[in-house]
Amino acid sequence: MALDVGGTRLKGGVYGTGGDELYTHAWITHRRGGPEAVVVAVLDVLDELRQHPAARAAESCGLAAPGIVDKVRGYALWSENLGWRDVPLRRLAEERTGLPVALGHDVRAGGLAEARLGAARGVDNALFVPIGTGIGAAIIADGHVVDGGGMAGELGHVDVGHDERCACGSRGCLEAIASASGIARRYALRSGSAVDGAAEVARRARSGDAVAIEVWDEAVDALAAALTTACALLAPQVIVLGGGLSQAGDQLVVPLEERLRARLTFHRRPRVVTAVLGDRAGCLGASLLARELLLDDGGARR
Amino acid sequence: MALDVGGTRLKGGVYGTGGDELYTHAWITHRRGGPEAVVVAVLDVLDELRQHPAARAAESCGLAAPGIVDKVRGYALWSENLGWRDVPLRRLAEERTGLPVALGHDVRAGGLAEARLGAARGVDNALFVPIGTGIGAAIIADGHVVDGGGMAGELGHVDVGHDERCACGSRGCLEAIASASGIARRYALRSGSAVDGAAEVARRARSGDAVAIEVWDEAVDALAAALTTACALLAPQVIVLGGGLSQAGDQLVVPLEERLRARLTFHRRPRVVTAVLGDRAGCLGASLLARELLLDDGGARR
């Protein structure tokens, strides 16, 4: 069984040994009660999932959490969204479910799922890049998802050479220009007209709104710059775009792939595609972590 | 036994099962005869090494080669320096030595050696950054050296935001500003006075030459920018500077670490140190690859 802990929803699932989906369900994440209440809610949901008939034969449990996750020690170290600090989530979940639990990071779990079951299937080197409020990345290198002590993959904070301040305290970060929230904020600021998210900016760009076209264009350029850097360092064969912004589809993928190709010289040229698992990626990835727990060769596990 | 194939020298060694150095020797790389002649010379040197009394009990052989190396298929795919294209070096070396041979990439072999035996010993996430004619990087992530299909680690081609053209055809590359040859070239151009390499620029900077100080300073800034990006993506705990430029020691390390720290915000803060294995790193790394061949768990090998 698996649970993807998000700031908006808790997405749970039960899977067969072959990976087949036996049951899924989502719950609202109530954050009003503060960090501790979210922990209690997560444990209650795990309990509910454990009691479901489909989970009767469950042998292990995977959990995906946001923020900074120490997968080795099993701690959710830090989450801005949930207010978590040093939550021993693996131990708590093991006590509540009576199952061995694997704790992973939501973006890296999603990347694992896209690599094993989704858009990056069959390649050893890939990037999974969810673009929403922020921009993250799961780095798949030589067939493994890079953990980096829980801190790898901060693509959103690659300096793409602009002067706008980022929430992280730095300047030039990709995220300030090209995240869904960055796009909406910059459009509102420049046009003087508030919008309901980046999807609305995309729609306006399609219907010829000059400011929307400009803001979208700058976002695509910034993404191309940051991904060029990632290509130099990691040589991905596929770049999988996920998160809300990826729903723009070709409006994002086509110009991004074109500008990326224009920038690359000696590099390996990756395909740019959209994710195929959508918001199931995190939970599916957590289920893969759960399954890895049951493998015999613990030593080879990453 | 192990051999590090360089554009200037072939560095060979024989090692005990505990990694102890039994014998080392270096040969000049004669490139005048063209790519094929270098292959013949490499095989002759392997033969010579194999005949040495210290190598009588040799059980495997490691080779480190420059350029693009396909370690899975055992090919030296491309080397600008040696003129190599698609050389089946592993098979040739196996035929000549009668030993199982592991073929690896020189920078990544050096990184492996610094990670296991040198300046990055004991950490799981590190960068080994040799700075010479160019700037490369071996990425150590979660304890493994990232191969990326033979193409990972091109730190020299991270865009650090300048207008000078790079040999790769792009603009803005770190290497154009901060490689040893870039530093020498830019100093000569700006001062009108030719210098014998970056070490001479470093010396002039120490004795107050304003142009030298400026060129050195720009190189350090560019390195800090590119390494900040690497820190966002890979969260290294240690950055190991190698190659000729690292011989500048504190003149490079101190300002670089300072400027890197000034740029990092939420990131993990790496130590910046110089390599400890010097030009033995490649051969030592090749010996580690040779030793890995003898391990039982072939499946877990990377």
Coordinates of C-alpha atoms in Angstrom, one line a residue:
Chain A
M1 CA 0.0 0.0 0.0
A2 CA 1.1 3.6 -0.6
L3 CA 0.3 7.1 0.3
D4 CA 1.4 10.4 -1.3
V5 CA 1.2 13.2 1.2
G6 CA 0.4 16.5 -0.5
G7 CA -0.4 19.9 0.7
T8 CA -3.9 19.7 -0.8
R9 CA -4.7 16.0 -0.9
L10 CA -3.5 12.7 0.5
K11 CA -3.5 10.1 -2.3
G12 CA -3.6 6.5 -1.3
G13 CA -3.5 3.2 -3.2
V14 CA -3.2 -0.5 -2.8
Y15 CA -1.3 -2.4 -5.4
G16 CA -0.8 -6.1 -6.4
T17 CA 2.6 -7.7 -6.5
G18 CA 2.6 -7.1 -10.3
G19 CA 1.9 -3.4 -9.7
D20 CA -1.7 -3.6 -10.6
E21 CA -3.9 -1.0 -9.0
L22 CA -6.4 -2.7 -6.6
Y23 CA -7.8 0.4 -4.9
T24 CA -7.2 4.1 -4.8
H25 CA -8.7 6.9 -2.8
A26 CA -7.9 10.5 -2.1
W27 CA -8.6 12.5 1.1
I28 CA -8.5 16.3 1.6
T29 CA -5.4 17.5 3.6
H30 CA -6.8 19.6 6.4
R31 CA -4.0 21.9 7.4
R32 CA -5.8 24.2 9.8
G33 CA -4.9 22.1 12.8
G34 CA -1.2 22.7 12.2
P35 CA 1.6 20.3 11.6
E36 CA 0.8 17.8 14.3
A37 CA -2.8 17.5 13.1
V38 CA -1.6 16.7 9.6
V39 CA 0.6 13.9 11.1
V40 CA -2.4 12.5 12.9
A41 CA -4.5 12.7 9.7
V42 CA -1.8 10.9 7.7
L43 CA -1.7 8.1 10.3
D44 CA -5.5 7.9 10.4
V45 CA -5.6 7.6 6.6
L46 CA -2.9 4.9 6.7
D47 CA -5.1 3.0 9.2
E48 CA -8.2 3.4 7.0
L49 CA -6.2 2.2 4.0
R50 CA -4.8 -0.7 6.0
Q51 CA -8.3 -1.8 7.0
H52 CA -9.6 -1.8 3.4
P53 CA -10.3 -5.3 2.1
A54 CA -7.9 -4.8 -0.8
A55 CA -5.1 -4.2 1.7
R56 CA -5.7 -7.3 3.7
A57 CA -2.6 -9.0 2.2
A58 CA -0.4 -5.8 2.2
E59 CA 3.2 -6.7 3.0
S60 CA 4.8 -3.2 3.0
C61 CA 3.9 0.5 2.8
G62 CA 5.4 3.3 0.8
L63 CA 5.0 7.0 1.8
A64 CA 5.9 10.0 -0.3
A65 CA 6.3 13.3 1.5
P66 CA 7.1 16.9 0.3
G67 CA 9.9 19.1 1.4
I68 CA 13.2 17.7 2.6
V69 CA 13.0 14.0 3.4
D70 CA 15.7 11.9 5.0
K71 CA 14.9 8.5 3.5
V72 CA 17.8 6.8 5.2
R73 CA 16.6 7.7 8.8
G74 CA 13.0 7.9 7.8
Y75 CA 12.3 11.5 8.8
A76 CA 10.2 14.2 7.1
L77 CA 12.8 16.9 8.0
W78 CA 11.2 20.0 6.7
S79 CA 8.1 21.0 4.7
E80 CA 7.1 24.6 4.2
N81 CA 3.6 23.6 3.1
L82 CA 2.8 21.3 6.0
G83 CA 4.9 23.0 8.6
W84 CA 6.7 19.8 9.4
R85 CA 10.0 19.8 11.2
D86 CA 11.8 16.5 12.0
V87 CA 8.8 14.2 11.9
P88 CA 9.9 10.5 12.4
L89 CA 7.2 9.6 9.9
R90 CA 8.6 6.2 9.0
R91 CA 8.6 4.9 12.6
L92 CA 5.1 6.4 13.3
A93 CA 3.7 4.8 10.1
E94 CA 5.3 1.4 11.0
E95 CA 3.8 1.5 14.5
R96 CA 0.4 2.4 13.1
T97 CA 0.3 -0.1 10.2
G98 CA 2.3 -2.9 11.5
L99 CA 4.1 -3.0 8.1
P100 CA 7.6 -2.2 7.0
V101 CA 7.5 1.3 5.7
A102 CA 9.7 3.1 3.1
L103 CA 9.6 6.9 3.3
G104 CA 10.6 8.8 0.1
H105 CA 10.3 12.3 -1.4
D106 CA 7.3 13.1 -3.4
V107 CA 9.1 14.5 -6.5
R108 CA 11.6 11.7 -6.5
A109 CA 8.9 9.1 -6.0
G110 CA 7.1 10.6 -9.0
G111 CA 10.3 10.5 -11.0
L112 CA 10.8 6.9 -10.1
A113 CA 7.3 6.1 -11.3
E114 CA 7.7 8.0 -14.6
A115 CA 11.0 6.2 -15.0
R116 CA 9.7 2.7 -14.3
L117 CA 6.1 2.9 -15.5
G118 CA 5.7 6.2 -17.4
A119 CA 7.2 8.6 -19.9
A120 CA 10.8 7.8 -19.1
R121 CA 10.4 4.1 -19.2
G122 CA 13.3 2.2 -20.8
V123 CA 16.0 4.9 -20.4
D124 CA 18.7 5.1 -17.8
N125 CA 19.2 8.9 -17.7
A126 CA 16.2 11.3 -17.4
L127 CA 14.8 14.3 -15.6
F128 CA 11.3 14.5 -14.2
V129 CA 10.5 18.2 -13.9
P130 CA 7.2 19.0 -12.1
I131 CA 6.3 22.7 -12.6
G132 CA 3.7 24.1 -10.3
T133 CA 4.0 26.5 -7.4
G134 CA 7.7 25.8 -7.6
I135 CA 9.9 23.8 -9.9
G136 CA 11.5 20.6 -8.8
A137 CA 13.4 17.8 -10.5
A138 CA 14.0 14.2 -10.0
I139 CA 17.3 13.2 -11.5
I140 CA 17.4 9.7 -12.9
A141 CA 21.1 8.9 -13.4
D142 CA 22.4 5.5 -14.5
G143 CA 19.0 4.0 -13.7
H144 CA 18.8 5.4 -10.2
V145 CA 16.9 8.3 -8.7
V146 CA 19.5 10.6 -7.2
D147 CA 18.8 11.4 -3.5
G148 CA 21.7 13.6 -2.6
G149 CA 21.0 13.3 1.1
G150 CA 17.4 14.4 0.4
M151 CA 18.5 17.6 -1.2
A152 CA 19.1 16.9 -4.9
G153 CA 17.1 18.2 -7.8
E154 CA 16.5 21.9 -7.0
L155 CA 16.2 22.9 -10.7
G156 CA 14.0 25.8 -9.7
H157 CA 17.0 27.5 -8.1
V158 CA 19.3 27.3 -11.1
D159 CA 20.5 30.8 -11.9
V160 CA 19.2 31.7 -15.4
G161 CA 20.5 35.2 -15.3
H162 CA 17.7 37.7 -14.4
D163 CA 17.4 40.3 -11.6
E164 CA 14.2 39.2 -10.0
R165 CA 14.3 38.1 -6.4
C166 CA 13.4 34.5 -5.5
A167 CA 11.6 33.4 -2.3
C168 CA 14.8 31.5 -1.5
G169 CA 16.7 34.8 -1.0
S170 CA 18.7 34.6 -4.2
R171 CA 18.3 36.3 -7.6
G172 CA 18.1 34.8 -11.0
C173 CA 16.3 31.6 -10.0
L174 CA 14.4 29.7 -12.7
E175 CA 11.4 29.3 -10.4
A176 CA 10.8 33.1 -10.2
I177 CA 10.2 33.3 -13.9
A178 CA 9.0 29.9 -15.0
S179 CA 6.9 28.3 -12.2
A180 CA 3.2 28.4 -12.7
S181 CA 2.9 30.9 -9.9
G182 CA 5.8 32.9 -11.2
I183 CA 4.1 33.1 -14.6
A184 CA 0.8 34.2 -13.1
R185 CA 2.4 36.8 -10.8
R186 CA 4.6 38.3 -13.6
Y187 CA 1.6 38.5 -15.9
A188 CA -0.5 40.3 -13.3
L189 CA 2.3 42.7 -12.5
R190 CA 3.0 43.5 -16.1
S191 CA -0.6 43.7 -17.4
G192 CA -2.2 45.1 -14.3
S193 CA -4.8 42.4 -14.6
A194 CA -5.1 39.6 -12.1
V195 CA -5.3 36.0 -13.5
D196 CA -6.4 32.7 -12.1
G197 CA -3.1 30.9 -12.6
A198 CA -0.7 30.1 -15.4
A199 CA -3.3 28.2 -17.3
E200 CA -5.2 31.5 -17.8
V201 CA -1.9 33.2 -19.0
A202 CA -1.5 30.3 -21.5
R203 CA -5.0 30.8 -22.7
R204 CA -4.5 34.5 -23.2
A205 CA -1.2 33.9 -25.0
R206 CA -3.0 31.6 -27.4
S207 CA -5.6 34.3 -28.1
G208 CA -2.9 36.8 -28.9
D209 CA -2.5 38.8 -25.7
A210 CA 0.9 40.5 -26.2
V211 CA 1.8 40.6 -22.5
A212 CA 0.8 36.9 -22.0
I213 CA 2.9 35.9 -25.0
E214 CA 5.9 37.8 -23.6
V215 CA 5.6 36.3 -20.1
W216 CA 5.1 32.8 -21.5
D217 CA 8.1 33.3 -23.9
E218 CA 10.4 34.4 -21.1
A219 CA 9.3 31.3 -19.0
V220 CA 10.2 29.0 -21.9
D221 CA 13.5 30.7 -22.5
A222 CA 14.4 30.4 -18.8
L223 CA 13.4 26.7 -18.8
A224 CA 15.6 26.1 -21.9
A225 CA 18.5 27.8 -20.1
A226 CA 18.2 25.8 -16.9
L227 CA 17.7 22.5 -18.8
T228 CA 20.7 23.2 -21.0
T229 CA 22.8 23.3 -17.8
A230 CA 21.1 20.1 -16.6
C231 CA 22.0 18.5 -19.9
A232 CA 25.6 19.4 -19.6
L233 CA 25.9 17.9 -16.1
L234 CA 23.6 14.9 -16.5
A235 CA 23.0 14.1 -20.2
P236 CA 19.4 13.0 -19.8
Q237 CA 17.9 11.1 -22.7
V238 CA 14.4 12.3 -21.9
I239 CA 13.0 15.3 -20.0
V240 CA 9.6 14.6 -18.6
L241 CA 7.6 17.8 -17.8
G242 CA 5.0 17.3 -15.0
G243 CA 2.9 19.4 -12.7
G244 CA 0.1 21.9 -13.6
L245 CA 2.1 23.8 -16.2
S246 CA 2.7 20.6 -18.3
Q247 CA -1.0 20.6 -19.0
A248 CA -0.3 23.3 -21.5
G249 CA 1.1 20.5 -23.7
D250 CA 2.5 21.5 -27.0
Q251 CA 2.3 25.2 -26.1
L252 CA 5.0 24.4 -23.7
V253 CA 6.8 21.4 -25.1
V254 CA 7.2 22.5 -28.8
P255 CA 9.0 25.9 -28.2
L256 CA 10.9 24.5 -25.2
E257 CA 12.3 21.6 -27.2
E258 CA 13.2 23.9 -30.1
R259 CA 15.0 26.4 -27.9
L260 CA 16.8 23.7 -26.0
R261 CA 18.0 22.2 -29.2
A262 CA 19.2 25.6 -30.4
R263 CA 21.3 25.9 -27.2
L264 CA 22.8 22.4 -27.1
T265 CA 26.1 21.9 -28.9
F266 CA 28.1 18.7 -28.1
H267 CA 25.4 17.5 -25.6
R268 CA 23.2 14.5 -25.9
R269 CA 19.9 15.8 -27.2
P270 CA 17.0 14.7 -25.0
R271 CA 13.4 14.2 -26.0
V272 CA 11.0 16.6 -24.2
V273 CA 7.7 15.0 -23.3
T274 CA 4.9 15.5 -20.8
A275 CA 4.4 13.1 -17.9
V276 CA 1.9 10.3 -18.4
L277 CA 1.0 9.4 -14.8
G278 CA -0.3 12.8 -13.8
D279 CA -1.1 13.2 -10.1
R280 CA -0.9 9.4 -9.6
A281 CA 2.9 9.5 -10.0
G282 CA 3.7 10.2 -6.4
C283 CA 1.5 7.4 -5.0
L284 CA 2.7 4.9 -7.7
G285 CA 6.3 5.9 -6.9
A286 CA 5.6 5.3 -3.2
S287 CA 4.2 1.9 -4.1
L288 CA 7.5 1.1 -5.9
L289 CA 9.5 2.1 -2.8
A290 CA 7.2 -0.2 -0.8
R291 CA 7.9 -3.0 -3.3
E292 CA 11.7 -2.5 -3.1
L293 CA 11.5 -3.1 0.6
L294 CA 10.4 -6.7 -0.2
L295 CA 13.3 -7.4 -2.5
D296 CA 16.0 -9.7 -1.1
D297 CA 19.1 -7.8 -2.2
G298 CA 18.9 -5.1 0.4
G299 CA 22.5 -4.2 -0.3
A300 CA 21.9 -3.3 -3.9
R301 CA 18.9 -1.1 -3.0
R302 CA 19.2 2.6 -3.5
Chain B
M1 CA 47.0 -3.6 -13.0
A2 CA 45.9 -0.2 -14.3
L3 CA 46.7 2.3 -17.0
D4 CA 45.6 5.9 -17.3
V5 CA 45.8 7.0 -21.0
G6 CA 46.5 10.7 -21.2
G7 CA 47.4 13.0 -24.0
T8 CA 50.8 13.6 -22.6
R9 CA 51.6 10.5 -20.6
L10 CA 50.5 7.0 -20.1
K11 CA 50.5 6.3 -16.3
G12 CA 50.6 2.7 -15.3
G13 CA 50.5 0.9 -12.0
V14 CA 50.2 -2.5 -10.4
Y15 CA 48.3 -2.8 -7.1
G16 CA 47.8 -5.4 -4.4
T17 CA 44.4 -6.7 -3.4
G18 CA 44.4 -4.3 -0.6
G19 CA 45.0 -1.4 -3.0
D20 CA 48.7 -1.1 -2.1
E21 CA 50.9 0.3 -4.9
L22 CA 53.4 -2.4 -6.0
Y23 CA 54.8 -0.7 -9.0
T24 CA 54.2 2.4 -11.1
H25 CA 55.7 3.8 -14.2
A26 CA 54.9 6.5 -16.8
W27 CA 55.5 6.6 -20.5
I28 CA 55.4 9.5 -22.9
T29 CA 52.3 9.5 -25.2
H30 CA 53.7 9.8 -28.7
R31 CA 50.9 11.3 -30.8
R32 CA 52.8 11.9 -34.0
G33 CA 51.9 8.6 -35.5
G34 CA 48.2 9.3 -35.3
P35 CA 45.3 7.7 -33.5
E36 CA 46.2 4.1 -34.5
A37 CA 49.8 4.4 -33.3
V38 CA 48.5 5.6 -29.9
V39 CA 46.4 2.5 -29.7
V40 CA 49.4 0.3 -30.6
A41 CA 51.5 2.2 -28.0
V42 CA 48.8 1.7 -25.3
L43 CA 48.7 -2.0 -26.0
D44 CA 52.5 -2.3 -26.0
V45 CA 52.6 -0.5 -22.6
L46 CA 49.9 -2.9 -21.3
D47 CA 52.1 -5.8 -22.4
E48 CA 55.1 -4.3 -20.8
L49 CA 53.2 -3.8 -17.6
R50 CA 51.8 -7.3 -17.7
Q51 CA 55.4 -8.7 -18.0
H52 CA 56.6 -6.9 -15.0
P53 CA 57.3 -9.2 -12.1
A54 CA 54.9 -7.2 -9.9
A55 CA 52.1 -8.0 -12.3
R56 CA 52.7 -11.7 -12.4
A57 CA 49.6 -12.4 -10.2
A58 CA 47.4 -9.7 -11.8
E59 CA 43.8 -10.8 -12.1
S60 CA 42.2 -7.9 -13.9
C61 CA 43.1 -4.7 -15.6
G62 CA 41.6 -1.2 -15.5
L63 CA 41.9 1.4 -18.2
A64 CA 41.1 5.1 -18.0
A65 CA 40.7 7.0 -21.3
P66 CA 39.8 10.6 -22.1
G67 CA 37.0 12.0 -24.2
I68 CA 33.8 10.1 -24.5
V69 CA 33.9 6.5 -23.2
D70 CA 31.2 3.9 -23.5
K71 CA 32.0 1.8 -20.4
V72 CA 29.2 -0.6 -21.0
R73 CA 30.3 -1.6 -24.5
G74 CA 34.0 -1.0 -23.7
Y75 CA 34.7 1.6 -26.5
A76 CA 36.7 4.8 -26.5
L77 CA 34.2 6.6 -28.6
W78 CA 35.8 9.9 -29.2
S79 CA 38.9 11.8 -28.0
E80 CA 39.9 15.2 -29.4
N81 CA 43.3 14.9 -27.9
L82 CA 44.2 11.4 -29.2
G83 CA 42.1 11.5 -32.4
W84 CA 40.3 8.4 -31.3
R85 CA 36.9 7.4 -32.9
D86 CA 35.1 4.2 -31.9
V87 CA 38.1 2.3 -30.6
P88 CA 37.1 -1.1 -29.1
L89 CA 39.7 -0.6 -26.4
R90 CA 38.4 -3.1 -23.9
R91 CA 38.4 -6.0 -26.3
L92 CA 41.9 -5.1 -27.7
A93 CA 43.3 -4.8 -24.1
E94 CA 41.7 -8.1 -23.1
E95 CA 43.2 -9.8 -26.1
R96 CA 46.6 -8.4 -25.4
T97 CA 46.8 -8.9 -21.6
G98 CA 44.7 -12.1 -21.3
L99 CA 42.9 -10.4 -18.4
P100 CA 39.4 -9.2 -17.9
V101 CA 39.5 -5.4 -18.5
A102 CA 37.3 -2.6 -17.3
L103 CA 37.3 0.6 -19.4
G104 CA 36.4 3.8 -17.7
H105 CA 36.6 7.6 -18.3
D106 CA 39.7 9.4 -17.0
V107 CA 37.8 12.2 -15.0
R108 CA 35.3 9.8 -13.6
A109 CA 38.1 7.3 -12.7
G110 CA 39.9 10.2 -10.9
G111 CA 36.7 11.1 -9.1
L112 CA 36.2 7.5 -8.0
A113 CA 39.7 7.5 -6.6
E114 CA 39.3 10.8 -4.8
A115 CA 35.9 9.5 -3.4
R116 CA 37.3 6.2 -2.2
L117 CA 40.8 7.0 -1.3
G118 CA 41.3 10.8 -1.4
A119 CA 39.7 14.1 -0.6
A120 CA 36.1 13.0 -0.8
R121 CA 36.5 9.9 1.3
G122 CA 33.6 9.1 3.6
V123 CA 31.0 11.2 1.9
D124 CA 28.2 10.0 -0.5
N125 CA 27.8 13.2 -2.5
A126 CA 30.7 15.1 -4.0
L127 CA 32.1 16.7 -7.1
F128 CA 35.6 16.2 -8.4
V129 CA 36.5 19.1 -10.7
P130 CA 39.7 19.0 -12.6
I131 CA 40.6 22.4 -14.1
G132 CA 43.2 22.4 -16.8
T133 CA 42.9 22.9 -20.6
G134 CA 39.2 22.4 -20.0
I135 CA 37.0 21.9 -16.9
G136 CA 35.4 18.5 -16.3
A137 CA 33.6 17.0 -13.4
A138 CA 33.0 13.7 -11.9
I139 CA 29.7 13.6 -10.1
I140 CA 29.5 11.3 -7.1
A141 CA 25.8 10.9 -6.2
D142 CA 24.6 8.6 -3.5
G143 CA 28.0 7.0 -3.4
H144 CA 28.2 6.2 -7.1
V145 CA 30.0 8.0 -9.9
V146 CA 27.4 9.1 -12.4
D147 CA 28.2 7.9 -15.9
G148 CA 25.2 9.3 -17.9
G149 CA 25.9 7.1 -20.9
G150 CA 29.5 8.4 -20.9
M151 CA 28.4 12.0 -21.1
A152 CA 27.8 13.3 -17.6
G153 CA 29.8 16.0 -15.8
E154 CA 30.4 18.7 -18.5
L155 CA 30.6 21.4 -15.8
G156 CA 32.9 23.4 -18.2
H157 CA 29.9 24.1 -20.4
V158 CA 27.5 25.4 -17.8
D159 CA 26.4 28.9 -18.9
V160 CA 27.7 31.4 -16.4
G161 CA 26.4 34.4 -18.3
H162 CA 29.1 36.0 -20.4
D163 CA 29.5 36.8 -24.1
E164 CA 32.7 35.0 -25.0
R165 CA 32.5 32.2 -27.4
C166 CA 33.5 28.7 -26.3
A167 CA 35.3 26.1 -28.4
C168 CA 32.0 24.0 -28.2
G169 CA 30.2 26.6 -30.3
S170 CA 28.2 28.1 -27.5
R171 CA 28.6 31.3 -25.5
G172 CA 28.7 31.8 -21.7
C173 CA 30.5 28.5 -20.9
L174 CA 32.5 28.4 -17.7
E175 CA 35.4 26.8 -19.4
A176 CA 36.1 29.9 -21.6
I177 CA 36.6 32.0 -18.5
A178 CA 37.9 29.7 -15.8
S179 CA 39.9 27.0 -17.3
A180 CA 43.7 27.3 -17.0
S181 CA 44.0 27.9 -20.7
G182 CA 41.1 30.4 -20.6
I183 CA 42.8 32.3 -17.8
A184 CA 46.1 32.5 -19.7
R185 CA 44.4 33.4 -23.0
R186 CA 42.3 36.2 -21.4
Y187 CA 45.3 37.6 -19.5
A188 CA 47.4 37.7 -22.7
L189 CA 44.6 39.3 -24.6
R190 CA 43.8 42.0 -22.0
S191 CA 47.4 42.8 -21.0
G192 CA 49.0 42.4 -24.4
S193 CA 51.7 40.3 -22.7
A194 CA 51.9 36.5 -23.3
V195 CA 52.2 34.3 -20.3
D196 CA 53.3 30.7 -19.7
G197 CA 50.0 29.4 -18.4
A198 CA 47.6 30.2 -15.6
A199 CA 50.2 29.6 -12.9
E200 CA 52.0 32.6 -14.2
V201 CA 48.8 34.6 -14.1
A202 CA 48.3 33.5 -10.5
R203 CA 51.9 34.6 -9.7
R204 CA 51.4 38.0 -11.3
A205 CA 48.1 38.4 -9.4
R206 CA 49.9 37.7 -6.1
S207 CA 52.4 40.4 -6.9
G208 CA 49.7 42.9 -7.6
D209 CA 49.3 42.9 -11.4
A210 CA 45.9 44.6 -11.8
V211 CA 45.0 42.7 -15.0
A212 CA 46.0 39.4 -13.5
I213 CA 43.9 40.1 -10.4
E214 CA 40.9 41.0 -12.6
V215 CA 41.2 37.9 -14.8
W216 CA 41.7 35.6 -11.8
D217 CA 38.8 37.2 -10.0
E218 CA 36.5 36.7 -13.0
A219 CA 37.5 33.1 -13.1
V220 CA 36.7 32.6 -9.4
D221 CA 33.3 34.3 -9.9
A222 CA 32.5 32.1 -12.8
L223 CA 33.4 29.0 -10.9
A224 CA 31.3 30.1 -8.0
A225 CA 28.3 30.6 -10.3
A226 CA 28.6 27.2 -12.0
L227 CA 29.2 25.4 -8.7
T228 CA 26.2 27.1 -7.2
T229 CA 24.1 25.5 -9.9
A230 CA 25.8 22.1 -9.3
C231 CA 25.0 22.5 -5.6
A232 CA 21.3 23.1 -6.4
L233 CA 21.1 20.1 -8.6
L234 CA 23.3 17.7 -6.7
A235 CA 23.9 18.9 -3.1
P236 CA 27.5 17.8 -2.8
Q237 CA 29.1 17.7 0.6
V238 CA 32.6 18.2 -0.7
I239 CA 33.9 19.9 -3.9
V240 CA 37.3 18.6 -4.8
L241 CA 39.3 20.8 -7.1
G242 CA 41.9 19.1 -9.2
G243 CA 44.0 19.6 -12.3
G244 CA 46.7 22.2 -12.9
L245 CA 44.8 25.1 -11.6
S246 CA 44.2 23.5 -8.2
Q247 CA 47.9 23.9 -7.5
A248 CA 47.1 27.6 -6.8
G249 CA 45.8 26.2 -3.5
D250 CA 44.4 28.9 -1.2
Q251 CA 44.6 31.5 -3.8
L252 CA 41.8 29.6 -5.6
V253 CA 40.1 27.8 -2.7
V254 CA 39.6 30.6 -0.2
P255 CA 37.9 33.2 -2.5
L256 CA 36.0 30.4 -4.2
E257 CA 34.6 29.0 -1.0
E258 CA 33.7 32.5 0.2
R259 CA 31.8 33.4 -3.0
L260 CA 30.1 30.1 -3.2
R261 CA 28.8 30.5 0.4
A262 CA 27.6 34.0 -0.4
R263 CA 25.5 32.6 -3.3
L264 CA 24.1 29.6 -1.6
T265 CA 20.8 30.1 0.3
F266 CA 18.9 27.0 1.3
H267 CA 21.5 24.7 -0.3
R268 CA 23.7 22.2 1.6
R269 CA 27.0 24.0 2.0
P270 CA 29.9 22.0 0.6
R271 CA 33.5 22.1 1.8
V272 CA 35.9 23.2 -1.0
V273 CA 39.2 21.4 -1.0
T274 CA 42.0 20.5 -3.3
A275 CA 42.6 17.0 -4.6
V276 CA 45.1 14.9 -2.7
L277 CA 45.9 12.2 -5.3
G278 CA 47.3 14.5 -7.9
D279 CA 48.0 12.9 -11.3
R280 CA 47.8 9.4 -9.7
A281 CA 44.0 9.8 -9.4
G282 CA 43.2 8.4 -12.9
C283 CA 45.4 5.3 -12.6
L284 CA 44.2 4.7 -9.0
G285 CA 40.6 5.0 -10.2
A286 CA 41.3 2.6 -13.1
S287 CA 42.7 0.1 -10.5
L288 CA 39.5 0.4 -8.5
L289 CA 37.5 -0.4 -11.7
A290 CA 39.8 -3.4 -12.2
R291 CA 39.1 -4.5 -8.6
E292 CA 35.3 -4.1 -9.1
L293 CA 35.5 -6.6 -11.9
L294 CA 36.6 -9.2 -9.4
L295 CA 33.7 -8.6 -7.0
D296 CA 31.1 -11.3 -6.9
D297 CA 27.9 -9.2 -7.1
G298 CA 28.2 -8.2 -10.7
G299 CA 24.5 -7.2 -10.7
A300 CA 25.1 -4.4 -8.2
R301 CA 28.1 -3.1 -10.1
R302 CA 27.8 0.3 -11.6

